[in-house]
Coordinates of C-alpha atoms in Angstrom, one line a residue:
M10 CA 0.2 0.0 0.0
T11 CA 1.4 3.7 -1.2
S12 CA 1.7 6.0 1.9
T13 CA 0.9 9.8 1.5
T14 CA 3.4 10.2 4.2
T15 CA 6.7 12.3 3.5
A16 CA 10.2 10.9 4.5
S17 CA 10.3 13.2 7.2
G18 CA 7.2 11.8 8.4
E19 CA 5.2 14.8 7.8
A20 CA 1.6 14.7 6.1
P21 CA 1.4 17.1 2.8
A22 CA 0.2 20.6 3.4
R23 CA -3.0 20.5 1.2
P24 CA -3.5 22.9 -0.8
R25 CA -5.3 26.6 1.1
P26 CA -8.9 27.5 -1.2
R27 CA -8.4 31.2 -2.5
L28 CA -11.7 33.0 -1.4
A29 CA -13.2 35.0 -4.8
T30 CA -12.9 38.2 -4.4
G31 CA -14.0 38.8 -7.9
G32 CA -17.2 37.9 -10.0
P33 CA -20.3 36.4 -9.3
A34 CA -18.9 34.5 -6.4
A35 CA -18.0 37.0 -4.4
L36 CA -21.5 38.2 -4.3
A37 CA -22.7 34.9 -3.3
G38 CA -25.6 35.4 -0.4
T39 CA -26.1 39.1 -1.2
G40 CA -30.0 38.8 -2.0
T41 CA -30.2 37.1 1.4
L42 CA -28.6 39.3 3.5
I43 CA -30.2 42.3 1.9
R44 CA -33.7 40.5 3.1
F45 CA -32.2 39.9 6.4
A46 CA -31.1 43.6 6.9
L47 CA -34.2 44.8 6.1
R48 CA -35.9 42.7 8.7
R49 CA -33.2 44.0 11.0
D50 CA -33.6 47.6 10.3
R51 CA -38.0 47.1 9.6
V52 CA -38.3 50.1 12.5
R53 CA -35.0 51.7 12.6
L54 CA -35.1 53.1 9.3
P55 CA -38.8 53.7 8.9
V56 CA -38.7 55.9 11.7
W57 CA -35.4 57.9 9.9
I58 CA -37.4 58.3 6.5
S59 CA -40.5 59.6 8.1
A60 CA -38.6 62.3 10.4
L61 CA -36.7 63.8 7.7
F62 CA -39.9 63.4 5.3
L63 CA -42.4 64.9 7.8
G64 CA -39.9 67.4 8.8
T65 CA -38.9 68.8 5.4
L66 CA -43.2 68.8 4.8
S67 CA -43.5 70.7 8.4
T68 CA -40.8 72.8 7.0
V69 CA -42.8 73.8 3.7
N70 CA -45.6 74.6 5.5
S71 CA -44.3 76.9 8.0
Y72 CA -42.8 79.1 4.8
A73 CA -46.6 79.6 3.8
E74 CA -47.4 80.5 7.0
L75 CA -44.1 82.8 7.9
Y76 CA -43.3 84.6 4.3
D77 CA -47.6 85.0 3.7
T78 CA -47.1 88.2 1.5
P79 CA -44.3 89.0 -1.2
E80 CA -43.2 92.3 1.2
D81 CA -42.4 89.2 3.5
R82 CA -39.8 87.4 0.9
V83 CA -38.2 90.4 0.3
N84 CA -37.0 91.4 3.4
A85 CA -36.0 87.5 4.2
V86 CA -33.7 88.1 1.2
E87 CA -32.4 91.2 2.3
T88 CA -31.4 89.2 5.9
M89 CA -30.2 86.3 4.0
G90 CA -27.9 87.9 2.3
S91 CA -25.0 88.9 4.6
P92 CA -22.1 86.4 4.7
A93 CA -23.3 84.8 7.5
G94 CA -26.7 84.2 6.3
L95 CA -25.4 82.5 3.3
A96 CA -23.1 80.4 5.1
M97 CA -25.6 79.1 7.4
S98 CA -28.2 78.1 4.3
G99 CA -26.7 78.0 0.7
P100 CA -25.5 79.8 -2.1
A101 CA -26.7 83.5 -2.8
H102 CA -28.1 82.6 -6.6
Y103 CA -31.3 80.8 -5.1
L104 CA -32.4 84.9 -3.7
S105 CA -33.0 85.8 -7.0
D106 CA -36.4 84.8 -7.0
Y107 CA -37.3 83.7 -3.4
T108 CA -40.4 81.4 -3.4
Y109 CA -41.6 79.3 -0.9
G110 CA -39.4 76.3 -3.3
A111 CA -36.4 78.3 -3.3
M112 CA -36.7 78.9 0.6
L113 CA -36.7 75.1 1.2
S114 CA -33.7 74.2 -0.9
H115 CA -31.8 77.3 0.2
Q116 CA -32.3 77.0 3.9
M117 CA -33.1 73.0 4.2
L118 CA -31.2 71.2 1.2
G119 CA -27.9 71.5 3.0
F120 CA -29.2 70.9 6.6
T121 CA -30.8 67.7 5.5
A122 CA -28.2 66.4 3.5
V123 CA -26.7 66.4 6.8
L124 CA -29.1 64.0 8.3
V125 CA -29.4 61.9 5.5
G126 CA -25.6 61.4 5.3
L127 CA -25.6 60.3 8.8
M128 CA -28.6 58.2 7.9
S129 CA -26.6 56.2 5.4
V130 CA -23.4 56.1 7.2
L131 CA -25.2 54.2 10.2
T132 CA -26.7 51.5 7.9
V133 CA -23.4 51.4 6.1
T134 CA -21.2 50.1 9.4
R135 CA -24.3 48.6 11.5
H136 CA -24.2 46.2 8.4
T137 CA -20.6 45.8 7.9
R138 CA -18.1 46.8 10.3
A139 CA -20.3 46.4 13.3
E140 CA -20.9 43.1 12.5
E141 CA -17.3 41.8 12.1
E142 CA -16.4 43.5 15.2
A143 CA -19.6 41.3 17.1
G144 CA -18.1 38.1 15.3
R145 CA -21.5 37.4 13.3
A146 CA -19.6 38.5 9.6
E147 CA -17.2 35.3 10.0
L148 CA -19.7 33.2 11.1
V149 CA -22.0 34.1 7.9
R150 CA -19.0 33.9 6.2
S151 CA -18.4 30.9 7.0
T152 CA -21.6 29.7 4.8
V153 CA -22.1 29.8 0.9
V154 CA -21.9 34.1 1.4
G155 CA -18.9 35.7 -0.9
R156 CA -16.4 38.0 0.2
H157 CA -18.1 40.7 -1.0
A158 CA -21.7 40.3 0.0
H159 CA -21.5 42.1 3.3
L160 CA -20.8 45.6 1.7
A161 CA -22.5 44.9 -1.1
A162 CA -26.0 44.7 0.9
A163 CA -25.1 47.5 2.9
L164 CA -24.5 49.3 0.2
S165 CA -27.8 48.1 -1.5
L166 CA -29.7 49.3 1.5
A167 CA -28.5 52.5 2.1
A168 CA -29.7 52.5 -1.4
L169 CA -33.1 51.3 -1.3
A170 CA -33.6 54.3 1.8
N171 CA -32.0 56.8 0.1
M172 CA -34.4 56.6 -2.8
A173 CA -37.1 55.6 -0.9
L174 CA -36.8 58.7 1.1
A175 CA -36.4 60.4 -2.7
L176 CA -39.9 59.0 -3.7
L177 CA -41.8 60.4 -0.5
L178 CA -39.8 63.7 -0.6
A179 CA -41.4 64.2 -4.4
L180 CA -44.6 63.0 -4.0
G181 CA -45.3 64.7 -0.7
L182 CA -44.0 68.5 -1.8
T183 CA -45.9 68.3 -5.0
G184 CA -49.1 66.9 -2.9
M185 CA -49.0 69.9 -0.8
G186 CA -50.1 72.1 -3.4
V187 CA -47.9 75.0 -2.2
Q188 CA -47.2 78.2 -4.8
D189 CA -44.1 77.4 -6.6
V190 CA -43.4 73.9 -5.2
D191 CA -44.0 72.0 -8.2
A192 CA -43.5 68.4 -9.4
A193 CA -40.3 68.9 -11.4
G194 CA -38.5 71.0 -8.5
S195 CA -39.8 68.1 -6.0
L196 CA -38.1 65.2 -8.3
L197 CA -35.3 67.0 -8.0
Y198 CA -35.1 68.3 -4.4
G199 CA -35.7 64.4 -3.7
A200 CA -33.1 63.4 -6.2
C201 CA -30.5 65.6 -4.6
Q202 CA -31.4 64.3 -0.8
A203 CA -30.5 60.8 -2.3
A204 CA -27.5 61.4 -4.1
V205 CA -25.6 63.1 -0.8
G206 CA -26.6 60.1 0.8
L207 CA -25.5 57.8 -1.8
V208 CA -22.1 59.7 -1.8
F209 CA -21.7 59.5 2.3
A210 CA -22.8 55.5 2.2
A211 CA -19.9 55.0 -0.2
V212 CA -17.6 57.2 1.8
A213 CA -18.6 54.5 4.7
A214 CA -17.8 51.5 2.5
I215 CA -14.0 53.5 2.7
T216 CA -13.8 54.0 6.6
V217 CA -14.9 50.4 7.4
Q218 CA -11.6 49.4 6.1
L219 CA -9.9 51.5 7.7
T220 CA -10.4 50.6 11.2
A221 CA -11.0 47.4 13.1
Y222 CA -14.2 49.0 15.5
A223 CA -17.5 50.3 14.4
R224 CA -17.2 54.0 16.4
G225 CA -14.3 54.6 14.3
A226 CA -15.3 54.2 10.8
T227 CA -18.7 56.3 11.7
G228 CA -16.4 59.2 13.4
T229 CA -14.6 58.9 10.3
A230 CA -17.2 59.1 8.2
L231 CA -19.0 61.6 10.2
A232 CA -15.6 63.8 10.0
V233 CA -16.0 63.9 6.2
I234 CA -19.2 64.8 6.6
G235 CA -18.2 67.5 9.0
V236 CA -15.5 69.0 6.6
S237 CA -18.6 68.7 3.5
Y238 CA -20.5 70.9 5.1
V239 CA -17.7 73.6 6.2
L240 CA -16.5 73.6 2.7
R241 CA -19.9 74.6 1.5
A242 CA -20.2 77.3 4.0
A243 CA -17.4 78.7 3.9
G244 CA -17.5 78.9 -0.3
D245 CA -20.9 80.0 0.0
G246 CA -20.1 82.6 2.5
G247 CA -17.1 83.7 0.6
E248 CA -17.1 85.8 -2.5
S249 CA -15.8 83.3 -5.3
G250 CA -17.7 79.8 -3.9
A251 CA -15.1 77.9 -5.0
L252 CA -14.8 75.7 -1.7
S253 CA -18.4 74.6 -2.3
W254 CA -17.3 72.8 -5.2
L255 CA -14.8 70.6 -3.4
S256 CA -18.4 69.0 -1.6
P257 CA -20.9 66.9 -2.3
I258 CA -23.1 68.9 -0.2
G259 CA -22.3 72.2 -2.3
W260 CA -23.1 69.9 -5.8
A261 CA -26.3 69.3 -5.0
Q262 CA -27.3 72.8 -3.7
R263 CA -25.7 73.6 -7.4
T264 CA -29.0 72.3 -8.3
Y265 CA -30.9 75.2 -7.5
V266 CA -33.8 73.4 -7.1
Y267 CA -37.0 75.5 -8.0
V268 CA -35.1 78.0 -9.3
D269 CA -33.0 76.7 -12.5
D270 CA -34.1 72.7 -11.8
T271 CA -30.2 71.9 -13.1
W272 CA -29.5 68.2 -13.2
W273 CA -26.2 68.2 -14.4
P274 CA -24.2 68.6 -10.6
L275 CA -25.9 65.4 -9.5
L276 CA -24.0 63.2 -12.2
L277 CA -20.6 64.7 -9.8
C278 CA -22.2 62.9 -6.4
L279 CA -23.1 59.7 -8.6
A280 CA -19.8 59.5 -9.9
L281 CA -17.9 60.2 -6.9
A282 CA -20.1 57.4 -4.7
L283 CA -19.3 55.0 -7.7
V284 CA -15.6 56.0 -7.1
C285 CA -15.6 55.4 -3.0
A286 CA -18.0 52.3 -3.7
A287 CA -15.4 50.9 -5.7
A288 CA -12.6 51.8 -3.6
G289 CA -14.4 49.9 -0.3
F290 CA -14.7 47.3 -2.8
T291 CA -10.9 46.9 -3.2
L292 CA -9.9 47.7 -0.1
S293 CA -12.0 44.9 1.4
T294 CA -9.7 42.2 -0.3
R295 CA -6.7 44.0 1.2
R296 CA -7.3 42.7 5.0
D297 CA -8.9 39.8 7.0
V298 CA -12.1 39.6 8.4
G299 CA -12.4 41.7 11.0
A300 CA -9.4 43.7 11.1
G301 CA -8.9 47.1 9.5
L302 CA -5.9 48.5 7.0
R303 CA -4.7 50.7 9.5
P304 CA -2.3 49.5 11.8
E305 CA -3.4 48.7 15.4
K306 CA -0.7 50.5 17.7
L307 CA 1.3 48.7 20.1
G308 CA 0.2 49.8 23.6
S309 CA 2.3 50.5 26.5
P310 CA 3.8 46.9 28.2
V311 CA 2.6 48.6 31.6
A312 CA -1.0 50.0 32.0
S313 CA -0.9 53.1 33.8
E314 CA -2.6 53.4 37.1
T315 CA -5.8 55.4 35.8
L316 CA -6.2 53.0 33.1
G317 CA -6.7 50.2 36.1
T318 CA -9.5 52.1 37.5
P319 CA -13.2 52.0 35.9
L320 CA -13.5 55.8 35.0
G321 CA -9.6 55.7 33.7
L322 CA -10.8 52.5 31.2
A323 CA -14.1 54.6 30.4
F324 CA -12.4 57.7 29.3
R325 CA -10.1 56.0 27.2
L326 CA -13.1 54.1 25.3
H327 CA -14.6 57.5 25.3
R328 CA -12.0 60.0 24.6
G329 CA -12.4 60.0 20.6
M330 CA -15.7 60.8 20.6
F331 CA -16.1 63.3 23.3
A332 CA -13.0 65.1 21.2
G333 CA -15.3 65.2 18.4
F334 CA -18.6 66.4 19.9
G335 CA -16.6 69.0 21.6
A336 CA -14.8 70.6 18.2
G337 CA -18.2 70.2 16.4
L338 CA -20.4 71.7 18.9
F339 CA -17.5 74.6 19.4
L340 CA -17.7 75.0 15.8
M341 CA -21.8 75.2 16.0
G342 CA -21.8 77.7 18.7
A343 CA -19.4 80.0 16.7
M344 CA -21.3 79.6 13.7
Y345 CA -25.0 80.9 15.9
G346 CA -22.6 83.3 17.4
S347 CA -21.4 84.8 13.8
I348 CA -24.9 85.9 13.2
L349 CA -26.4 87.3 16.8
G350 CA -25.2 91.0 15.9
Q351 CA -27.6 90.1 12.9
A352 CA -30.6 88.6 14.8
E353 CA -32.5 91.5 14.8
D354 CA -32.4 92.6 11.3
M355 CA -33.0 88.6 10.1
L356 CA -35.9 88.6 11.8
K357 CA -37.9 91.6 12.6
D358 CA -39.8 90.9 9.6
I359 CA -40.8 87.1 10.7
D360 CA -44.3 87.6 12.9
Q361 CA -44.3 84.1 14.6
L362 CA -40.4 84.2 15.5
Q363 CA -40.8 87.8 16.8
E364 CA -44.1 86.1 19.0
A365 CA -41.9 83.3 20.1
L366 CA -38.8 85.5 21.1
E367 CA -41.4 87.8 23.1
R368 CA -42.3 84.8 25.0
I369 CA -39.1 83.8 25.5
G370 CA -38.5 87.7 27.0
G371 CA -35.2 88.8 27.9
S372 CA -34.0 92.6 27.1
S373 CA -33.0 92.5 23.3
M374 CA -33.7 90.6 20.4
A375 CA -29.6 88.8 20.6
E376 CA -30.7 87.4 23.9
S377 CA -34.0 86.2 23.2
F378 CA -32.7 84.5 20.0
A379 CA -29.5 83.3 21.3
S380 CA -32.3 81.3 23.9
M381 CA -33.7 79.8 21.7
V382 CA -30.4 78.8 19.7
M383 CA -29.1 77.4 23.1
V384 CA -32.0 74.7 23.1
V385 CA -30.7 73.5 19.5
I386 CA -27.0 73.5 20.7
T387 CA -27.8 71.4 23.9
V388 CA -29.9 68.9 22.0
V389 CA -26.6 67.6 19.7
A390 CA -25.3 68.0 23.0
A391 CA -28.1 65.1 24.2
V392 CA -27.4 63.5 21.5
Y393 CA -23.5 62.5 22.6
V394 CA -24.7 62.0 26.3
V395 CA -27.2 59.3 24.8
T396 CA -24.5 57.6 23.0
A397 CA -22.3 57.5 26.1
A398 CA -24.9 56.2 28.4
L399 CA -25.4 53.4 26.0
R400 CA -21.8 52.4 25.9
P401 CA -21.8 49.8 28.6
R402 CA -24.9 48.1 27.1
G403 CA -22.9 48.2 23.5
E404 CA -20.2 46.6 25.3
E405 CA -22.3 44.2 27.3
S406 CA -24.1 42.8 23.9
A407 CA -20.2 42.6 21.9
G408 CA -19.4 40.0 25.0
R409 CA -16.5 42.4 26.2
A410 CA -17.9 43.4 29.5
E411 CA -17.9 39.4 30.7
P412 CA -14.4 38.9 31.3
L413 CA -14.2 42.5 33.2
L414 CA -16.7 41.5 35.3
A415 CA -15.5 38.7 35.8
T416 CA -12.7 39.8 38.0
A417 CA -13.0 41.9 41.2
L418 CA -14.8 45.0 39.2
S419 CA -18.2 45.3 40.7
R420 CA -21.2 46.3 38.4
D421 CA -21.4 49.5 40.1
R422 CA -18.3 50.4 39.5
W423 CA -18.1 49.1 35.9
V424 CA -21.5 51.3 34.7
G425 CA -20.7 54.3 37.1
G426 CA -17.6 54.9 35.4
H427 CA -19.2 55.6 31.9
L428 CA -22.0 57.0 33.4
A429 CA -19.8 59.6 35.1
V430 CA -17.7 60.1 31.4
A431 CA -21.3 60.6 29.9
M432 CA -22.3 63.2 32.2
G433 CA -18.9 64.7 33.0
C434 CA -18.0 64.9 29.3
G435 CA -21.6 65.9 28.2
T436 CA -20.9 69.4 30.7
L437 CA -17.7 70.4 29.2
V438 CA -19.0 69.6 25.4
L439 CA -22.0 72.3 26.9
L440 CA -19.4 74.3 28.2
L441 CA -17.2 74.2 24.9
A442 CA -20.4 75.1 23.2
G443 CA -20.9 77.9 25.3
L444 CA -17.8 79.6 24.4
G445 CA -17.8 79.1 21.1
F446 CA -20.8 80.7 20.8
G447 CA -19.8 83.3 23.2
I448 CA -16.9 84.6 22.0
A449 CA -18.6 84.5 18.5
G450 CA -21.5 86.3 19.9
A451 CA -19.0 89.2 21.1
A452 CA -17.4 89.6 18.3
S453 CA -20.5 89.4 16.0
T454 CA -22.2 92.6 18.8
G455 CA -19.3 94.2 20.1
D456 CA -20.4 93.0 23.7
A457 CA -17.4 91.0 26.0
A458 CA -20.1 90.2 28.5
L459 CA -22.0 87.5 26.2
V460 CA -19.2 85.5 26.6
P461 CA -19.9 84.6 30.4
E462 CA -23.2 85.1 30.1
L463 CA -23.9 82.4 26.7
V464 CA -21.2 80.0 28.9
G465 CA -23.5 80.2 31.8
A466 CA -26.6 79.6 29.7
A467 CA -25.4 77.0 28.3
V468 CA -23.4 74.9 31.5
A469 CA -27.1 75.2 33.0
Y470 CA -28.9 72.4 30.4
A471 CA -26.2 70.3 32.4
P472 CA -28.9 69.1 35.2
A473 CA -31.3 68.3 31.8
L474 CA -28.6 66.6 30.5
W475 CA -27.8 64.2 33.2
V476 CA -31.5 63.4 33.6
T477 CA -31.1 62.5 29.9
A478 CA -28.1 60.0 30.8
G479 CA -30.2 58.4 33.9
V480 CA -33.0 57.6 31.4
A481 CA -30.4 55.6 29.6
V482 CA -29.1 53.9 32.3
A483 CA -32.6 53.1 33.8
L484 CA -33.7 51.3 30.2
S485 CA -30.2 49.5 30.0
G486 CA -30.7 48.2 33.4
W487 CA -34.2 47.0 33.4
F488 CA -35.2 46.8 29.6
P489 CA -32.5 46.5 28.1
R490 CA -34.0 45.4 24.6
A491 CA -35.8 48.7 24.4
C492 CA -32.8 50.9 25.6
G493 CA -33.2 52.7 22.0
A494 CA -36.3 54.4 23.4
A495 CA -33.7 57.1 25.1
W496 CA -33.2 58.6 21.9
I497 CA -36.8 59.7 22.6
V498 CA -35.5 62.4 25.0
P499 CA -33.4 64.4 22.6
V500 CA -35.6 64.1 19.7
Y501 CA -38.6 65.2 21.5
A502 CA -36.8 68.1 23.2
F503 CA -36.1 69.5 19.6
V504 CA -39.4 69.0 18.3
V505 CA -40.9 70.7 21.2
G506 CA -38.4 72.8 22.6
Y507 CA -37.5 74.4 19.6
L508 CA -40.4 74.0 16.7
G509 CA -42.9 74.2 19.8
Q510 CA -42.2 77.7 20.0
I511 CA -42.3 78.4 16.6
L512 CA -45.0 76.2 15.9
R513 CA -47.0 77.6 19.4
F514 CA -47.2 74.0 21.0
P515 CA -49.0 74.1 24.1
D516 CA -47.5 74.7 27.4
W517 CA -47.9 71.1 29.0
T518 CA -45.9 69.7 26.3
D519 CA -42.9 71.3 27.2
D520 CA -43.0 70.3 31.0
L521 CA -42.6 66.9 29.6
S522 CA -39.6 67.0 28.7
P523 CA -36.2 67.5 30.9
F524 CA -35.0 70.6 28.8
G525 CA -38.2 72.5 29.3
H526 CA -37.7 73.1 33.2
V527 CA -34.0 74.6 32.4
P528 CA -34.5 78.6 32.5
R529 CA -33.9 80.1 29.0
L530 CA -30.7 81.8 30.2
P531 CA -29.7 84.6 29.0
A532 CA -33.0 85.9 28.4
A533 CA -34.4 84.7 31.2
D534 CA -33.5 84.9 35.2
L535 CA -31.2 82.0 36.5
E536 CA -33.5 79.8 39.2
W537 CA -32.1 77.3 40.8
T538 CA -35.2 75.3 42.1
P539 CA -35.6 73.5 38.8
L540 CA -32.4 72.9 38.3
L541 CA -31.7 70.9 41.8
V542 CA -35.0 69.3 41.3
L543 CA -33.7 68.0 37.4
T544 CA -29.9 66.9 39.7
L545 CA -32.5 65.1 41.9
V546 CA -34.5 63.2 39.6
A547 CA -30.9 61.9 37.5
A548 CA -30.0 60.9 40.7
G549 CA -32.7 58.8 41.2
L550 CA -32.7 57.6 37.9
V551 CA -29.3 56.5 38.3
W552 CA -30.0 54.7 41.1
L553 CA -33.1 53.3 39.4
G554 CA -30.5 51.7 36.8
L555 CA -27.9 50.6 38.5
A556 CA -30.5 48.6 40.8
G557 CA -31.8 47.0 37.5
F558 CA -28.1 46.4 36.1
R559 CA -27.6 44.3 39.5
R560 CA -30.6 42.4 39.2
R561 CA -30.5 41.0 35.8
D562 CA -28.4 38.4 33.9
L563 CA -25.5 39.6 32.1
E564 CA -25.9 39.5 27.8
T565 CA -23.0 36.6 27.4
K566 CA -21.3 34.9 24.0

C-alpha cells in the first residue's frame, strides 16, 4: 500500500482554498443578506425616513405661514443675503427668485443632506464593520456567502432607503399644493437628498475598511460629512464660492432646485459615489475579516494607573467621541454666534418668530435669539450623552463586559465609570459650545459680557443632560432590549423646545421634557429650584438603573 507520508514523517500540506475576490462568486448570498438587513432595520429605517420626510413637509408649511406676502419674502432676501446668512443656508443665487420652493432648497437642503448622510453612514457601518466586530460576519462567511456580499448588501440597503426618501419627498412636496413647489422641482429635491446620501454611504464603505472598530469607522465618516459642510459654508459665505465645489453638499445645492432645476451637478455625486464604492470593495480584499487596514498601535507593556480604574478605562473608550463632539459643538456655537449681531435685522419681519422670541423674553433680540438657539445646541449635546450612556450596553452585547466583570470589578463601578464620563464630558461639551457661542457672539455684537453669559446659559442645561443619561441607564438596567427608546428624549426636546416655540405648541408639552424646565438664559433669570429638582431626578434614575443592572442577568457570548 502506498503511503502518503513523506520521508520526514509529515503529511503533505493541502493547498489552501482561495476566497473569491471578484466575479459573481464574491457576491454570493447578497440577496439573502439584503432581506436579513431589511428585517433588522424594519423599525430603524422607517423612523429615519419618516422623520426626514415629515420634517421637510412641516418646514414648507411653516414657510407659507411665515412669509405669506411678497414683502415678507423680499425682507427675507435682505436678511439672508449677508455672508453669515449665506454660510448658514446656501448659495446666493437662490435669492434671485425667493419663492417658497427656493426658500426650502436654500435653507433646508444642506441641513437635511447632513442628516441623510448620517442615516447612510450608520446603515453601512451597522451592517458591515459592526457585524465583523461582533463576530457574526465571520460566522456568516463560513457559509456560501461571498467576500463582497456584506458590503454590497449594506450599500444596497442604504441606496433603497435613500430612494424611498427621494420618492416620498417628490410625492409629498408635490401633493402639498404650495405655490411654486412644482412636481419637477420636488423630484429634483428628492434626487438631491438621495445623491448626497449615496455619496456618504460610499464614503462609509471606505472607512469601514480602515479601522477594526465600528465607532472609529463611523466617526471618520462623520468627520468627512462635517468637512463637507464646512467647505460648503465657507464657499457660500465667501466671494468666489469655489470651496463649495469641493463638497458633495455644495454640488447638490448647485442644482438650484425650484429656481433653475439643473440636474447635471448630481452626476458629480453619482460619479464620486461609484468611485468611493469601488475603492471600498477593492480595499476589502486587502485585509482579513475583523481587521482593519490601519495597523493597530502597540500599547505600553505596563498600563497607567488611571487605565486600571473603571473611570480611566471608560474615559479611554470615550475620548475620541468626546473630542469629536466637543470640536463640532464649539464650531456650531461659533457659527450661530457669528450671526448674533444680525439677529434683529434677520428676524424683524418674521411675525411668528418675533412672537416666539417675545414669549421667551429678554432685554434684547440677541438675548432672546441666543436662548432659542441654545435649545438646538443642547439637543446635539444630548445626542452625545445618550450615545455615551448606552456604551455599557454596547460593551455587554459585544461580549467585552463579561471578562471585566469576571474579576473583582463590580457592576456598579463598571457602569458608574461610563456614566460619570458621559455626564462629565457632556457638561464639558456644553461648556465648549457656550464658549464658541460666546466668543463669536461677542465679536459679532461688540458686547464682551456675552462670553460669560452664554457659557453660563449653556452649562445651565447640564442637569437636563444628566436626566437624559439617567433615562438611558435606567432603560439599559431594566429593559436592555428597549434601551434605544432613550433617543426619544433629545428628539422630543428638539421638536417641542425649538419647533414648538415657533408653531405654538401648548405649554404642557414642553413640561414633559427635562429641557423645558431649564431657565432660558440669558433671556430669563436664573432659578436654582428647577435645576436642583432635575439633579435629584437624574440621581434617582441613575440609582434605578444601577439597581436594574445588579438584578438582571448579563448578556454573554
